[in-house]
Short mmCIF file of C-alpha atoms (C1' of nucleotides) in Angstrom, two decimals:
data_model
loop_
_atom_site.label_atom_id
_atom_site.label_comp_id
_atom_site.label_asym_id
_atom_site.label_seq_id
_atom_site.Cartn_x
_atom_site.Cartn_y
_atom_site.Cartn_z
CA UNK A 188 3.24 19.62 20.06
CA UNK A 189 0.60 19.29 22.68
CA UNK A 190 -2.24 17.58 22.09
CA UNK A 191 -5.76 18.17 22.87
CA UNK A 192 -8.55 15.97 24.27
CA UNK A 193 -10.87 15.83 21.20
CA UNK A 194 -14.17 13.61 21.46
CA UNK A 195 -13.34 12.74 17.47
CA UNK A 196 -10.22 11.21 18.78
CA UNK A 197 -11.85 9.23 21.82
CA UNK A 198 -14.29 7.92 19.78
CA UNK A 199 -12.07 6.92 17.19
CA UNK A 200 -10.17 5.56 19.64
CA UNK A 201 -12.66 3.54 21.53
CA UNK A 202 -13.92 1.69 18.06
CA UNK A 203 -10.87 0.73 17.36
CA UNK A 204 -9.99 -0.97 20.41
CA UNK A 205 -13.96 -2.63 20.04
CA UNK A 206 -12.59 -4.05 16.69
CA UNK A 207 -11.79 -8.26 16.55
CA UNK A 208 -10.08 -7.57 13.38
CA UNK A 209 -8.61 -5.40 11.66
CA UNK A 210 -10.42 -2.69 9.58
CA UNK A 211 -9.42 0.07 6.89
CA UNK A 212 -10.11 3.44 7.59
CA UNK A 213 -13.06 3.38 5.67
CA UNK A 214 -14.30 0.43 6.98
CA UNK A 215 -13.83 2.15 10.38
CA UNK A 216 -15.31 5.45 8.81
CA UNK A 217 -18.42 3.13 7.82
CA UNK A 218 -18.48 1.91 11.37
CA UNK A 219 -18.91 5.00 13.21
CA UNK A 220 -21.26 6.58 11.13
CA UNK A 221 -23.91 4.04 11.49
CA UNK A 222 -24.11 5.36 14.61
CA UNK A 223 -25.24 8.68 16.22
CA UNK A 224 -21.46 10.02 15.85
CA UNK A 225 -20.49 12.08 12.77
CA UNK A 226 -16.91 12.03 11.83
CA UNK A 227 -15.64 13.41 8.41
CA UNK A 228 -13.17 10.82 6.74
CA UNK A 229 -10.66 13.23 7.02
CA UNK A 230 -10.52 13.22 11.05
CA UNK A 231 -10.61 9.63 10.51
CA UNK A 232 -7.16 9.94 8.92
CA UNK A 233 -5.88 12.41 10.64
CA UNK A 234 -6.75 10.87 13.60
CA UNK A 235 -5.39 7.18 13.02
CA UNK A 236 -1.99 8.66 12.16
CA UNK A 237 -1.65 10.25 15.09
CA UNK A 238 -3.11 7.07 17.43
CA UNK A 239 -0.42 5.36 15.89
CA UNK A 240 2.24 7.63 16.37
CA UNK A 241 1.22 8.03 20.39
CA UNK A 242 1.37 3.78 20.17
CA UNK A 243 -2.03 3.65 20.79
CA UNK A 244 -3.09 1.82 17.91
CA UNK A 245 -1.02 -0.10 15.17
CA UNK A 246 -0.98 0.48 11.48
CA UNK A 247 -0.39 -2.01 9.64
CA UNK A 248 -0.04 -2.44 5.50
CA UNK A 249 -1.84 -5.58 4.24
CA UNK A 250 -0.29 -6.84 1.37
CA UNK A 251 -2.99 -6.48 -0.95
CA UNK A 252 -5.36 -3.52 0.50
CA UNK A 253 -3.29 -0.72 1.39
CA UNK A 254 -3.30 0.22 5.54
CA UNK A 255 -5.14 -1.90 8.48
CA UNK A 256 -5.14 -0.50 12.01
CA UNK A 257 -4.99 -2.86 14.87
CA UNK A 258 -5.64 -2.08 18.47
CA UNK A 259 -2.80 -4.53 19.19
CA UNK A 260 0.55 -2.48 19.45
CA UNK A 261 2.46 -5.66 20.63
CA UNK A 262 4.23 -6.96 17.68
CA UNK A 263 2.73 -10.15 16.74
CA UNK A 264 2.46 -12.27 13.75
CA UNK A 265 -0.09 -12.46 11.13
CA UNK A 266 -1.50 -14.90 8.35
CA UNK A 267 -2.39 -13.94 4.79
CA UNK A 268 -4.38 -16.12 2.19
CA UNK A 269 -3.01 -16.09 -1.42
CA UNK A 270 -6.31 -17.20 -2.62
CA UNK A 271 -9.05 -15.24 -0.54
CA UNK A 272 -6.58 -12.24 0.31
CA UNK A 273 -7.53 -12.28 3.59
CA UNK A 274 -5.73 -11.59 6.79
CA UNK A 275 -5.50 -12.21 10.39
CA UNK A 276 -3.66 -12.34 13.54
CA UNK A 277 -1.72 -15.41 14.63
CA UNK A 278 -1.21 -15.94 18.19
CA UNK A 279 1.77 -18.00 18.61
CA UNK A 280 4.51 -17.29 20.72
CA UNK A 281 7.17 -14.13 20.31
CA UNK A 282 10.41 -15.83 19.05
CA UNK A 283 12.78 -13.38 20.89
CA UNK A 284 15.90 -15.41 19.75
CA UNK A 285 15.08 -13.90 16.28
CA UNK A 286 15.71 -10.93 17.12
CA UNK A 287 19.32 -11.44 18.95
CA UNK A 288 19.72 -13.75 15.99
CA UNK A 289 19.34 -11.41 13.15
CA UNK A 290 20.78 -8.46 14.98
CA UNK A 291 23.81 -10.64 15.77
CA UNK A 292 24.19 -11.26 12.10
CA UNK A 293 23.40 -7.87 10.81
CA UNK A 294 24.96 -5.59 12.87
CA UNK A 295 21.46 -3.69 12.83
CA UNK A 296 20.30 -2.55 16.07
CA UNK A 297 16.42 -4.66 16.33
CA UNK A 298 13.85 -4.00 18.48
CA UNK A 299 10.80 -6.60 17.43
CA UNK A 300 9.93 -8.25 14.30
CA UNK A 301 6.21 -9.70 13.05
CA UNK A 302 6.26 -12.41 10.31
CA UNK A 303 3.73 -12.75 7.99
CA UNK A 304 2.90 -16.15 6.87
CA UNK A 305 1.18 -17.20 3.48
CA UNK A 306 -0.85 -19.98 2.69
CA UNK A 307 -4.44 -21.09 1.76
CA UNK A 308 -7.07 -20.22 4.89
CA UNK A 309 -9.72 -22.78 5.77
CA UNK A 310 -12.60 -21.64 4.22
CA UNK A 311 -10.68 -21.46 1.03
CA UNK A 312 -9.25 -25.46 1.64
CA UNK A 313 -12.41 -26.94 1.65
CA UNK A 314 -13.70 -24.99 -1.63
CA UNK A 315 -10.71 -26.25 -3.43
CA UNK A 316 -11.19 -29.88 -1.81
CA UNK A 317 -14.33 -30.52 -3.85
CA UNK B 3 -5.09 -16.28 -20.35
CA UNK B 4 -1.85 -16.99 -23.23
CA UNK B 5 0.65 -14.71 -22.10
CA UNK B 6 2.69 -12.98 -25.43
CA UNK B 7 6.38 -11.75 -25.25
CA UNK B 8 6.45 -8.38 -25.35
CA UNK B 9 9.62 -6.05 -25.76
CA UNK B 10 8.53 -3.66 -22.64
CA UNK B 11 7.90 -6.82 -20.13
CA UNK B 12 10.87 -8.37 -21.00
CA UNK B 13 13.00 -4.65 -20.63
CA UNK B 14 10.93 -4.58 -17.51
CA UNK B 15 12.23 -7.95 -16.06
CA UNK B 16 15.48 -7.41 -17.04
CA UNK B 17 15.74 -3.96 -15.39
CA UNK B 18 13.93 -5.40 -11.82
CA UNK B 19 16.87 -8.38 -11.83
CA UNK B 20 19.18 -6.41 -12.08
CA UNK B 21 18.44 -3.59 -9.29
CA UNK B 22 20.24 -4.28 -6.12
CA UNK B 23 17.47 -3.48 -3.83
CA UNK B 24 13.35 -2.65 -3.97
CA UNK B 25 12.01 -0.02 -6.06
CA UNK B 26 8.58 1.03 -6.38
CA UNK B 27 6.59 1.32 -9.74
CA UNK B 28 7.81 5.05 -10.49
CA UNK B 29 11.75 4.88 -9.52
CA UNK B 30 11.76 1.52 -11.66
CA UNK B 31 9.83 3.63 -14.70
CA UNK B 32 12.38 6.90 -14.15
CA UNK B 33 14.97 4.01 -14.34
CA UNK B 34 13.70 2.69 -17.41
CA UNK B 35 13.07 5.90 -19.23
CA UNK B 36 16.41 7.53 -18.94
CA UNK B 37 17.68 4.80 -21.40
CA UNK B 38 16.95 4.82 -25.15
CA UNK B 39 13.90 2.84 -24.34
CA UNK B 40 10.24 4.80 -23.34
CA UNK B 41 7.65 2.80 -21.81
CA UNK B 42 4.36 4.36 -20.36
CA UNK B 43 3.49 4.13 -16.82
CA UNK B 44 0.25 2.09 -16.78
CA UNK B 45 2.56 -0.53 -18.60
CA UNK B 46 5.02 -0.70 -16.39
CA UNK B 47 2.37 -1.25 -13.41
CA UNK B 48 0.30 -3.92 -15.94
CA UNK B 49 3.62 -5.99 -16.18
CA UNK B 50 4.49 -5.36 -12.91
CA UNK B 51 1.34 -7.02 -11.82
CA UNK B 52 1.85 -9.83 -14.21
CA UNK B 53 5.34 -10.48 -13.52
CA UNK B 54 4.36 -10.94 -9.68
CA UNK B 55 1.34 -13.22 -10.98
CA UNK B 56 4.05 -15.30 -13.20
CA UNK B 57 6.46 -15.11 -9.80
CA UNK B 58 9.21 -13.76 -12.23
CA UNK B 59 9.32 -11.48 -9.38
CA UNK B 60 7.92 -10.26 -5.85
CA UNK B 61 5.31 -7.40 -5.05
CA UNK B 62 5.71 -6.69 -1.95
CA UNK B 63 4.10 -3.88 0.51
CA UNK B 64 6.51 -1.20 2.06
CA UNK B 65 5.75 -0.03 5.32
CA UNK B 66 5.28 3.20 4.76
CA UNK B 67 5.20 3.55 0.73
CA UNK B 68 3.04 1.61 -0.81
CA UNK B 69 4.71 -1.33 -2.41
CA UNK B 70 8.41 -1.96 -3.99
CA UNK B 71 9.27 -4.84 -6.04
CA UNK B 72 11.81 -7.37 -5.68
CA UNK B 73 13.93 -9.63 -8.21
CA UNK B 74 14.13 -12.40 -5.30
CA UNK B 75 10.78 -14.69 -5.02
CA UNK B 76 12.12 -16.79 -2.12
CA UNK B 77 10.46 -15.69 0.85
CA UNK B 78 12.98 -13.64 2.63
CA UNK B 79 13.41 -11.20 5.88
CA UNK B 80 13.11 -7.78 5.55
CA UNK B 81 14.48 -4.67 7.51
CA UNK B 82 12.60 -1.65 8.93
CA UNK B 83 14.32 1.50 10.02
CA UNK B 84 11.48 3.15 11.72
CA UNK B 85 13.50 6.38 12.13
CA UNK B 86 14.47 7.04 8.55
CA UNK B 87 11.87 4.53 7.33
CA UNK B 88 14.32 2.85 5.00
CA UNK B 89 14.05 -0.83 3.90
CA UNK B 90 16.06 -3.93 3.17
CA UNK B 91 16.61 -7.22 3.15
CA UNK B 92 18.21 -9.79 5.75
CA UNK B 93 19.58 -12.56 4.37
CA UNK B 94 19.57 -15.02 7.41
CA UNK B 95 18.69 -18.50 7.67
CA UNK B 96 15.26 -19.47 6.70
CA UNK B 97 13.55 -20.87 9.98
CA UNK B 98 11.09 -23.30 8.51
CA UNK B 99 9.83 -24.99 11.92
CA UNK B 100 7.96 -21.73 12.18
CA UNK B 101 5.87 -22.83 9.39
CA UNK B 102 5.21 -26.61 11.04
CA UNK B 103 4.67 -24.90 14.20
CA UNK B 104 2.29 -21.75 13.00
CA UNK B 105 0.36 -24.61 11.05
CA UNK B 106 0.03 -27.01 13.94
CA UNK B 107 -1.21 -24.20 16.20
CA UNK B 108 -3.57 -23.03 13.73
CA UNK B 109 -4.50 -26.06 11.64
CA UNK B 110 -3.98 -23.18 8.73
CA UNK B 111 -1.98 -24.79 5.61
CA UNK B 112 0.95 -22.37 5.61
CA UNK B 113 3.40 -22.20 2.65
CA UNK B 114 6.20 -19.89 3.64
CA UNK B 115 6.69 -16.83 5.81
CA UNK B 116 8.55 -13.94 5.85
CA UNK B 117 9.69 -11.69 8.41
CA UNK B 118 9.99 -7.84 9.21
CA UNK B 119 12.57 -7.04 11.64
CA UNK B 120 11.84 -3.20 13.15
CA UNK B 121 14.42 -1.40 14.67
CA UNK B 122 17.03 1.90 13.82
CA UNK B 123 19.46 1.02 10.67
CA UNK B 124 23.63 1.86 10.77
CA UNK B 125 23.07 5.20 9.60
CA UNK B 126 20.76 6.39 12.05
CA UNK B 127 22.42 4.95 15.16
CA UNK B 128 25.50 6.72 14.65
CA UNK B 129 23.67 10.04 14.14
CA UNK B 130 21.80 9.45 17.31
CA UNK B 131 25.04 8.48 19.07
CA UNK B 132 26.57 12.01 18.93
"C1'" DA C 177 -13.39 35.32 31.17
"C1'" DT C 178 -9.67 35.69 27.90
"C1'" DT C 179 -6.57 33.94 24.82
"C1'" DA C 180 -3.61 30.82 22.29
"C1'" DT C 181 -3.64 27.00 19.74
"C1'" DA C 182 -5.11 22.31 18.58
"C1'" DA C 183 -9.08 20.40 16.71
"C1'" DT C 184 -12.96 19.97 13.48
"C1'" DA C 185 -15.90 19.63 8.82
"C1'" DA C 186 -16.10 19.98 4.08
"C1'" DG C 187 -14.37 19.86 0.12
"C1'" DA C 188 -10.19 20.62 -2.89
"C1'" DA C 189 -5.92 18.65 -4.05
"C1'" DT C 190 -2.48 15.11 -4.62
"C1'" DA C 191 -0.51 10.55 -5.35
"C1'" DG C 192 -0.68 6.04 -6.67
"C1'" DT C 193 -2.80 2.83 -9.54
"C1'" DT C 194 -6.05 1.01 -12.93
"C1'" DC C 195 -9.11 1.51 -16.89
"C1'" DT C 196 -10.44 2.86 -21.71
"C1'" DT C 197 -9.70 3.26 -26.46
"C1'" DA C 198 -7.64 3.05 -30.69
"C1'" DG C 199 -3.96 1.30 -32.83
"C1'" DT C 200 0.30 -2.23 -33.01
"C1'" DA C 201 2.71 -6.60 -32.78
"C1'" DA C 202 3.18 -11.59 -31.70
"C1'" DG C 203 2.69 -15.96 -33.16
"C1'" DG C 204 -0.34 -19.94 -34.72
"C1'" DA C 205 -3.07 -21.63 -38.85
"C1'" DG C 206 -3.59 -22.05 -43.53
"C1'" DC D 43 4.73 -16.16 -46.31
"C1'" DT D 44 0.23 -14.05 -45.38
"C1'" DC D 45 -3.77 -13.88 -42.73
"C1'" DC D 46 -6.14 -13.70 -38.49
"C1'" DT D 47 -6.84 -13.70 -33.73
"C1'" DT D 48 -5.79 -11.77 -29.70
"C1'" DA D 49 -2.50 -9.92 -26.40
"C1'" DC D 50 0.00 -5.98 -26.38
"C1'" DT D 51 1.13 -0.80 -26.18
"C1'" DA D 52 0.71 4.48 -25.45
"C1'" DA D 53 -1.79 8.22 -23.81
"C1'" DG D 54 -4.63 10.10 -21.13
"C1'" DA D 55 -8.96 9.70 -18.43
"C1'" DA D 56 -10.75 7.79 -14.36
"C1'" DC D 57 -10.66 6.00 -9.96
"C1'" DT D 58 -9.16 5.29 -5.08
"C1'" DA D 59 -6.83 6.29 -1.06
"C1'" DT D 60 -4.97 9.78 1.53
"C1'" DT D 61 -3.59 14.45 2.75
"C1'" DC D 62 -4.08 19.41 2.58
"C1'" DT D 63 -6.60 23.96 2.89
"C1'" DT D 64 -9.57 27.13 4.99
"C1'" DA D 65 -12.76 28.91 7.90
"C1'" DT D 66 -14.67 27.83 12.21
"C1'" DT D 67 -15.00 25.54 16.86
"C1'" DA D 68 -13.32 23.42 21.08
"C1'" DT D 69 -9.85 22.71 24.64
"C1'" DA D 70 -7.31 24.07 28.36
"C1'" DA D 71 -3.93 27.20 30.35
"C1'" DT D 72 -3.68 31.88 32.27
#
DNA sequence: ATTATAATAAGAATAGTTCTTAGTAAGGAG
DNA sequence: CTCCTTACTAAGAACTATTCTTATTATAAT
């Protein structure tokens, strides 16, 4: 299918790529109707998906609150805190040998991984240090 | 909270240890109800939720469906097909210097990781290969 | 300018999950 | 063993997140 140029999608797209975190579609709904700019949630949606699917943005599924888009499409690893349930990027470095490793062992053709890692964030560390 | 046995969590338990791969809430409830054995829906999510909370088993978020549940606990690798969108798991070596070196880097107090490996599954290759 | 078709808004519909309520069952205390 | 407290269940209502429908509008090729 050939896509349009649609100013929904632009703007859509531009937020998203303002974002330093990641946000729900709601919360990026929210975002962009504080401002001048209408968008029905639906567009929002509709629009994501298909951002996605042209590797614009990434979607991402948080392990407690359903989908998170990211306007980083490079894979790249994130943290998750069992207490607080929140979630952010971690910027280490890509461990390629994972990949040849696994897909050595697996037969399974792989083309990039992201690991998640779990553990208590700092905010929550010092509540609990009390 | 004192937790109570109860007939349907422990039918529920039983029936996610022995499943060879993830389900979600609804395949393992159609699983469950084609035996002798009825259990409603919202109690198969309730234990569901408990059993992950008691780490009898492990809730964990599909990439595209919501989430499946696991009998293994252990954090483990996981496999993406992002052609056919199928899931499972990759039993390799558990890499813990990622977890000294994510938590030096980011002073965060990590407990485990677990990785998603992306890429096109067996099945899928060879029907591409034609 | 015309025309084909992708895009939109708004709200209806669907899917997945949780909540409510009244009744049942587990298991500790007497 | 019986009583009593409280966690448990079933059933369906309610809620939340997401997608679909329909009529209309905008984009861009001819």
């Amino acid at each position: 299918m050939i896509r349009k140029q649609s100013k929904q999608r632009d703007l859509i797209l531009n937020y998203v790529k303002s974002m330093d975190a990641h946000a729900s579609a709601e919360e990026i709904f929210d975002g962009i109707n504080q401002t001048d700019e209408k968008i029905s949630l639906a567009t929002i949606y509709r629009n994501l998906n298909i951002l996605a699917e042209m590797d614009e943005i990434k979607k991402i599924s948080h392990p407690t609150y359903g989908y998170v888009y990211d306007k980083t499409c490079e894979p790249h690893d994130h943290f998750y805190c069992t207490e607080c349930k929140s979630f952010m990027d971690v910027n280490t470095k890509y461990h390629e040998e994972l990949d040849n490793e696994t897909q050595k062992e697996t037969k399974l053709r792989i083309y990039s991984h992201s690991t998640l890692f779990e553990g208590i964030c700092n905010t929550c560390l010092k509540k609990y240090s009390h």
